[in-house]
mmCIF file of C-alpha atoms and ligand atoms in Angstrom:
data_model
loop_
_atom_site.group_PDB
_atom_site.id
_atom_site.type_symbol
_atom_site.label_atom_id
_atom_site.label_comp_id
_atom_site.label_asym_id
_atom_site.label_seq_id
_atom_site.Cartn_x
_atom_site.Cartn_y
_atom_site.Cartn_z
ATOM 1 C CA MET Q 27 -3.850 23.190 3.709
ATOM 2 C CA SER Q 28 -5.067 22.141 0.088
ATOM 3 C CA ASP Q 29 -6.861 19.411 -0.613
ATOM 4 C CA GLU Q 30 -5.195 18.198 -3.675
ATOM 5 C CA PRO Q 31 -3.309 15.694 -4.153
ATOM 6 C CA ALA Q 32 0.478 17.242 -3.671
ATOM 7 C CA GLY Q 33 2.304 14.234 -5.640
ATOM 8 C CA PRO Q 34 5.115 12.624 -4.261
ATOM 9 C CA GLY Q 35 7.772 14.926 -1.976
ATOM 10 C CA ALA Q 36 11.038 14.799 -2.052
ATOM 11 C CA GLY Q 37 12.140 12.821 1.631
ATOM 12 C CA ALA Q 38 13.423 10.026 -0.174
ATOM 13 C CA SER Q 39 14.367 10.665 -3.326
ATOM 14 C CA PRO Q 40 18.216 10.376 -2.586
ATOM 15 C CA TRP Q 41 17.757 7.037 -1.958
ATOM 16 C CA VAL Q 42 15.923 5.741 -4.818
ATOM 17 C CA PRO Q 43 18.443 4.010 -7.362
ATOM 18 C CA ASP Q 44 17.864 5.568 -10.796
ATOM 19 C CA HIS Q 45 17.180 2.430 -13.218
ATOM 20 C CA PRO Q 46 15.812 0.300 -9.824
ATOM 21 C CA THR Q 47 15.134 -3.004 -9.971
ATOM 22 C CA LEU Q 48 12.597 -4.180 -7.630
ATOM 23 C CA ALA Q 49 16.006 -6.025 -6.360
ATOM 24 C CA SER Q 50 17.799 -2.934 -6.147
ATOM 25 C CA LEU Q 51 15.078 -1.036 -4.618
ATOM 26 C CA ARG Q 52 14.591 -3.586 -1.585
ATOM 27 C CA GLY Q 53 18.469 -3.508 -0.427
ATOM 28 C CA ALA Q 54 18.539 1.049 -0.720
ATOM 29 C CA VAL Q 55 15.676 1.276 1.333
ATOM 30 C CA GLN Q 56 16.884 -0.176 3.865
ATOM 31 C CA GLU Q 57 19.362 3.260 3.784
ATOM 32 C CA CYS Q 58 16.672 5.422 3.109
ATOM 33 C CA HIS Q 59 16.133 8.316 5.648
ATOM 34 C CA GLY Q 60 13.814 10.537 4.058
ATOM 35 C CA CYS Q 61 11.779 10.573 6.950
ATOM 36 C CA GLU Q 62 11.999 9.336 10.553
ATOM 37 C CA LEU Q 63 10.572 6.432 10.690
ATOM 38 C CA TRP Q 64 13.396 4.689 10.040
ATOM 39 C CA GLN Q 65 14.598 4.508 13.238
ATOM 40 C CA HIS Q 66 11.893 2.559 15.070
ATOM 41 C CA ALA Q 67 11.490 0.347 12.643
ATOM 42 C CA THR Q 68 13.081 -3.695 12.081
ATOM 43 C CA GLN Q 69 14.064 -2.503 7.943
ATOM 44 C CA GLY Q 70 12.307 -1.006 5.376
ATOM 45 C CA VAL Q 71 9.481 -3.595 3.248
ATOM 46 C CA MET Q 72 8.893 -2.664 -0.076
ATOM 47 C CA GLY Q 73 6.939 -4.618 -2.118
ATOM 48 C CA GLU Q 74 6.598 -7.950 -3.054
ATOM 49 C CA GLY Q 75 5.121 -10.070 -6.051
ATOM 50 C CA ARG Q 76 6.183 -10.029 -9.790
ATOM 51 C CA ASP Q 77 7.745 -7.153 -11.340
ATOM 52 C CA ASP Q 78 5.549 -7.007 -13.966
ATOM 53 C CA ALA Q 79 2.653 -8.115 -11.993
ATOM 54 C CA PRO Q 80 -1.231 -6.366 -14.166
ATOM 55 C CA LEU Q 81 -2.045 -5.481 -10.588
ATOM 56 C CA ILE Q 82 -0.761 -3.816 -7.258
ATOM 57 C CA LEU Q 83 -2.464 -3.679 -4.306
ATOM 58 C CA LEU Q 84 -1.455 -0.848 -1.959
ATOM 59 C CA GLY Q 85 -1.798 -0.883 1.848
ATOM 60 C CA GLU Q 86 -0.495 1.554 4.256
ATOM 61 C CA GLN Q 87 2.478 0.708 6.406
ATOM 62 C CA PRO Q 88 4.054 -2.980 6.877
ATOM 63 C CA GLY Q 89 2.479 -3.903 10.825
ATOM 64 C CA ASP Q 90 4.384 -5.575 13.311
ATOM 65 C CA LYS Q 91 4.799 -8.985 11.216
ATOM 66 C CA GLU Q 92 5.349 -7.324 8.312
ATOM 67 C CA ASP Q 93 7.970 -5.044 10.023
ATOM 68 C CA VAL Q 94 9.498 -8.239 11.819
ATOM 69 C CA ALA Q 95 8.869 -10.727 8.321
ATOM 70 C CA GLY Q 96 10.535 -7.879 6.064
ATOM 71 C CA GLU Q 97 7.534 -8.638 3.633
ATOM 72 C CA PRO Q 98 4.163 -7.172 2.989
ATOM 73 C CA PHE Q 99 1.248 -8.291 3.983
ATOM 74 C CA VAL Q 100 2.068 -11.220 5.715
ATOM 75 C CA GLY Q 101 -0.216 -10.604 9.727
ATOM 76 C CA PRO Q 102 -3.371 -11.234 9.905
ATOM 77 C CA ALA Q 103 -4.801 -8.372 7.510
ATOM 78 C CA GLY Q 104 -2.476 -10.040 4.888
ATOM 79 C CA LYS Q 105 -3.772 -13.411 5.172
ATOM 80 C CA LEU Q 106 -7.980 -12.005 5.576
ATOM 81 C CA LEU Q 107 -7.002 -10.247 2.008
ATOM 82 C CA ASP Q 108 -5.342 -13.411 0.632
ATOM 83 C CA LYS Q 109 -8.408 -15.547 1.335
ATOM 84 C CA ALA Q 110 -10.661 -12.210 -0.747
ATOM 85 C CA LEU Q 111 -8.234 -12.967 -3.476
ATOM 86 C CA ASP Q 112 -8.866 -16.183 -3.267
ATOM 87 C CA ALA Q 113 -13.152 -15.188 -2.923
ATOM 88 C CA ALA Q 114 -12.524 -12.891 -5.436
ATOM 89 C CA GLY Q 115 -10.547 -15.643 -8.815
ATOM 90 C CA ILE Q 116 -7.808 -12.951 -8.833
ATOM 91 C CA ASP Q 117 -4.825 -15.554 -9.271
ATOM 92 C CA PRO Q 118 -1.652 -14.568 -6.142
ATOM 93 C CA GLU Q 119 0.521 -14.797 -8.725
ATOM 94 C CA ASP Q 120 -0.802 -11.745 -10.636
ATOM 95 C CA VAL Q 121 -0.503 -9.610 -7.482
ATOM 96 C CA PHE Q 122 1.917 -7.135 -6.416
ATOM 97 C CA LYS Q 123 1.802 -6.407 -2.589
ATOM 98 C CA THR Q 124 3.167 -3.041 -1.605
ATOM 99 C CA ASN Q 125 2.384 -0.032 0.570
ATOM 100 C CA VAL Q 126 2.549 3.693 0.519
ATOM 101 C CA VAL Q 127 4.886 3.685 3.918
ATOM 102 C CA LYS Q 128 8.176 1.878 4.066
ATOM 103 C CA HIS Q 129 8.354 1.482 7.404
ATOM 104 C CA PHE Q 130 6.521 0.780 10.286
ATOM 105 C CA ARG Q 131 5.699 3.701 12.410
ATOM 106 C CA PHE Q 132 6.053 2.838 16.160
ATOM 107 C CA SER Q 133 3.414 4.430 18.752
ATOM 108 C CA GLY Q 134 3.813 1.789 21.911
ATOM 109 C CA THR Q 135 2.947 -1.569 22.673
ATOM 110 C CA ARG Q 136 -0.070 -3.960 23.743
ATOM 111 C CA GLY Q 137 1.305 -6.746 25.529
ATOM 112 C CA LYS Q 138 3.472 -8.599 23.823
ATOM 113 C CA GLN Q 139 2.424 -6.696 20.538
ATOM 114 C CA ARG Q 140 3.776 -3.777 18.783
ATOM 115 C CA ILE Q 141 0.786 -1.310 17.864
ATOM 116 C CA HIS Q 142 1.353 1.148 15.234
ATOM 117 C CA LYS Q 143 -0.770 4.730 14.190
ATOM 118 C CA SER Q 144 -1.395 6.103 10.542
ATOM 119 C CA PRO Q 145 1.367 7.387 9.018
ATOM 120 C CA SER Q 146 1.490 11.729 8.381
ATOM 121 C CA ARG Q 147 0.837 13.037 5.340
ATOM 122 C CA VAL Q 148 4.604 14.540 5.792
ATOM 123 C CA HIS Q 149 5.648 10.433 5.716
ATOM 124 C CA VAL Q 150 3.567 9.893 2.871
ATOM 125 C CA SER Q 151 5.105 12.099 0.401
ATOM 126 C CA ALA Q 152 8.471 11.814 2.331
ATOM 127 C CA CYS Q 153 8.183 8.443 1.202
ATOM 128 C CA GLY Q 154 6.129 8.312 -2.548
ATOM 129 C CA PRO Q 155 9.913 8.325 -4.820
ATOM 130 C CA TRP Q 156 9.731 4.491 -3.819
ATOM 131 C CA LEU Q 157 5.575 4.119 -4.216
ATOM 132 C CA MET Q 158 6.643 5.594 -7.790
ATOM 133 C CA ALA Q 159 10.080 3.308 -8.696
ATOM 134 C CA GLU Q 160 7.747 0.236 -8.029
ATOM 135 C CA LEU Q 161 5.017 1.616 -10.288
ATOM 136 C CA ALA Q 162 7.698 2.123 -12.737
ATOM 137 C CA VAL Q 163 9.361 -1.206 -11.885
ATOM 138 C CA VAL Q 164 5.904 -2.801 -12.206
ATOM 139 C CA ARG Q 165 3.355 -0.337 -15.028
ATOM 140 C CA PRO Q 166 0.247 -2.638 -13.211
ATOM 141 C CA THR Q 167 -2.815 -1.904 -16.017
ATOM 142 C CA GLY Q 168 -4.641 -1.414 -12.163
ATOM 143 C CA VAL Q 169 -4.547 -0.328 -8.576
ATOM 144 C CA VAL Q 170 -6.427 -1.541 -5.914
ATOM 145 C CA LEU Q 171 -6.428 0.688 -2.407
ATOM 146 C CA LEU Q 172 -6.377 -0.202 0.597
ATOM 147 C CA GLY Q 173 -8.674 1.687 3.140
ATOM 148 C CA GLY Q 174 -8.199 5.627 3.940
ATOM 149 C CA THR Q 175 -4.135 6.499 3.985
ATOM 150 C CA ALA Q 176 -3.785 5.120 0.446
ATOM 151 C CA GLY Q 177 -6.003 6.741 -1.262
ATOM 152 C CA LYS Q 178 -5.335 9.821 1.169
ATOM 153 C CA ALA Q 179 -2.062 9.864 0.072
ATOM 154 C CA LEU Q 180 -3.257 9.563 -4.375
ATOM 155 C CA TYR Q 181 -5.947 11.807 -4.367
ATOM 156 C CA GLY Q 182 -5.308 13.751 -0.933
ATOM 157 C CA SER Q 183 -6.916 14.848 2.320
ATOM 158 C CA GLY Q 184 -10.515 14.458 1.111
ATOM 159 C CA PHE Q 185 -10.852 11.298 0.087
ATOM 160 C CA ARG Q 186 -12.974 9.162 1.545
ATOM 161 C CA VAL Q 187 -13.472 5.118 1.279
ATOM 162 C CA GLY Q 188 -17.090 4.877 2.023
ATOM 163 C CA GLU Q 189 -17.916 7.280 -0.912
ATOM 164 C CA SER Q 190 -15.537 6.021 -3.493
ATOM 165 C CA ARG Q 191 -14.844 2.291 -2.936
ATOM 166 C CA GLY Q 192 -15.973 0.141 -5.854
ATOM 167 C CA ARG Q 193 -15.490 3.107 -8.656
ATOM 168 C CA MET Q 194 -13.011 3.280 -10.681
ATOM 169 C CA LEU Q 195 -11.348 6.117 -10.703
ATOM 170 C CA ASP Q 196 -8.344 7.512 -13.329
ATOM 171 C CA TRP Q 197 -4.462 8.009 -12.431
ATOM 172 C CA PRO Q 198 -3.951 10.784 -10.607
ATOM 173 C CA GLU Q 199 -2.596 13.548 -12.357
ATOM 174 C CA ALA Q 200 0.336 15.037 -9.828
ATOM 175 C CA PHE Q 201 1.950 11.550 -9.902
ATOM 176 C CA GLU Q 202 3.637 11.789 -12.627
ATOM 177 C CA VAL Q 203 4.608 7.636 -14.507
ATOM 178 C CA ARG Q 204 5.340 6.902 -17.562
ATOM 179 C CA ARG Q 205 2.850 4.547 -18.573
ATOM 180 C CA PRO Q 206 0.287 5.599 -15.462
ATOM 181 C CA PRO Q 207 -2.379 2.515 -14.523
ATOM 182 C CA ALA Q 208 -5.115 2.077 -16.943
ATOM 183 C CA TRP Q 209 -7.520 2.990 -13.287
ATOM 184 C CA VAL Q 210 -7.674 2.584 -9.304
ATOM 185 C CA LEU Q 211 -9.703 0.908 -7.753
ATOM 186 C CA PRO Q 212 -10.433 1.957 -4.028
ATOM 187 C CA THR Q 213 -11.913 -0.392 -1.042
ATOM 188 C CA THR Q 214 -11.652 -0.965 2.465
ATOM 189 C CA HIS Q 215 -8.360 -1.690 4.116
ATOM 190 C CA PRO Q 216 -8.720 -6.007 5.029
ATOM 191 C CA SER Q 217 -7.357 -4.938 8.562
ATOM 192 C CA ALA Q 218 -11.008 -3.103 8.538
ATOM 193 C CA VAL Q 219 -12.489 -6.172 7.574
ATOM 194 C CA LEU Q 220 -10.970 -7.421 10.530
ATOM 195 C CA ARG Q 221 -12.024 -4.803 12.867
ATOM 196 C CA THR Q 222 -15.605 -4.295 12.323
ATOM 197 C CA ARG Q 223 -18.854 -6.122 13.856
ATOM 198 C CA GLY Q 224 -20.028 -7.753 10.629
ATOM 199 C CA ARG Q 225 -16.752 -9.480 9.283
ATOM 200 C CA GLN Q 226 -19.032 -10.896 7.060
ATOM 201 C CA HIS Q 227 -20.700 -8.595 5.477
ATOM 202 C CA ALA Q 228 -17.759 -6.660 5.061
ATOM 203 C CA PHE Q 229 -15.821 -9.607 4.239
ATOM 204 C CA GLU Q 230 -17.612 -10.227 1.159
ATOM 205 C CA GLU Q 231 -18.489 -6.483 -0.129
ATOM 206 C CA LEU Q 232 -14.410 -6.485 0.288
ATOM 207 C CA VAL Q 233 -14.750 -9.656 -2.086
ATOM 208 C CA ALA Q 234 -17.584 -7.356 -4.632
ATOM 209 C CA ASP Q 235 -14.683 -4.579 -4.971
ATOM 210 C CA LEU Q 236 -12.419 -7.082 -5.396
ATOM 211 C CA ARG Q 237 -14.347 -9.563 -8.382
ATOM 212 C CA ILE Q 238 -14.748 -5.825 -10.226
ATOM 213 C CA ALA Q 239 -10.897 -5.454 -10.177
ATOM 214 C CA ALA Q 240 -10.844 -9.185 -11.025
ATOM 215 C CA ASP Q 241 -12.871 -8.235 -14.305
ATOM 216 C CA ALA Q 242 -10.686 -5.184 -15.882
ATOM 217 C CA LEU Q 243 -7.688 -7.245 -15.510
HETATM 218 N N1 URA J 317 -1.735 -3.097 6.408
HETATM 219 C C1 URA J 317 -1.489 -2.597 5.457
HETATM 220 O O1 URA J 317 -1.282 -1.807 5.502
HETATM 221 N N2 URA J 317 0.427 -3.389 4.889
HETATM 222 C C2 URA J 317 1.200 -4.022 5.467
HETATM 223 O O2 URA J 317 2.010 -4.595 4.642
HETATM 224 C C3 URA J 317 0.393 -5.115 6.430
HETATM 225 C C4 URA J 317 -0.512 -4.267 7.015
HETATM 226 FE FE1 SF4 J 318 12.696 6.638 4.105
HETATM 227 FE FE2 SF4 J 318 9.956 5.843 4.196
HETATM 228 FE FE3 SF4 J 318 11.327 4.712 5.499
HETATM 229 FE FE4 SF4 J 318 10.658 7.119 5.807
HETATM 230 S S1 SF4 J 318 9.486 5.620 5.581
HETATM 231 S S2 SF4 J 318 12.604 6.401 5.947
HETATM 232 S S3 SF4 J 318 10.856 8.043 3.452
HETATM 233 S S4 SF4 J 318 11.289 4.273 3.014
#
């Protein structure tokens, strides 16, 4: 397989409305069978935020809490993300939060908690049309990539967060949008911050990256 991003696949296309609004996307994703992930998820989770937000924050997939609530980033990673946005001086009103994959990828249970595993390239590609529709509606100035799955989705399997974080990248050409974002900024995923031993340091690094985004808005 090549390292080049393939661009969004056809998977979800038949379910994506032609002239979408955020409200119509939220309804339509509930019908999507563009890959098999809908089968074990409670619901599809589209992005949340204003349809003219200047910044999109792009995560991986809904977690346990998000799958139940139907909203992205409402669990522990989302709480940490909100703290980091606040510390970076980014108004929550200016942010549209979403994920590269709209259904939770169930992989088993740990106690009461349902756990997920990373989506495969096939899922990411199949789900791409939903992300493209969100981008077409919101038309952000910038996109912050939260972690490796978001980075690989846009830049291919050779993408490494450690090598690219905190550096402004150009929008990848394989993802054709009418008004592409002016820049893309990769950083760590908030759940990776929660998992590291030096959590405070990792948190400060996340905030430092978000400040770069704040300055560019
Ligand atoms: N992690 C993500 O990548 N997205 C969410 O919505 C929640 C946790
Ligand atoms: Fe459709 Fe994406 Fe859900 Fe797969 S993960 S069923 S492509 S919405």
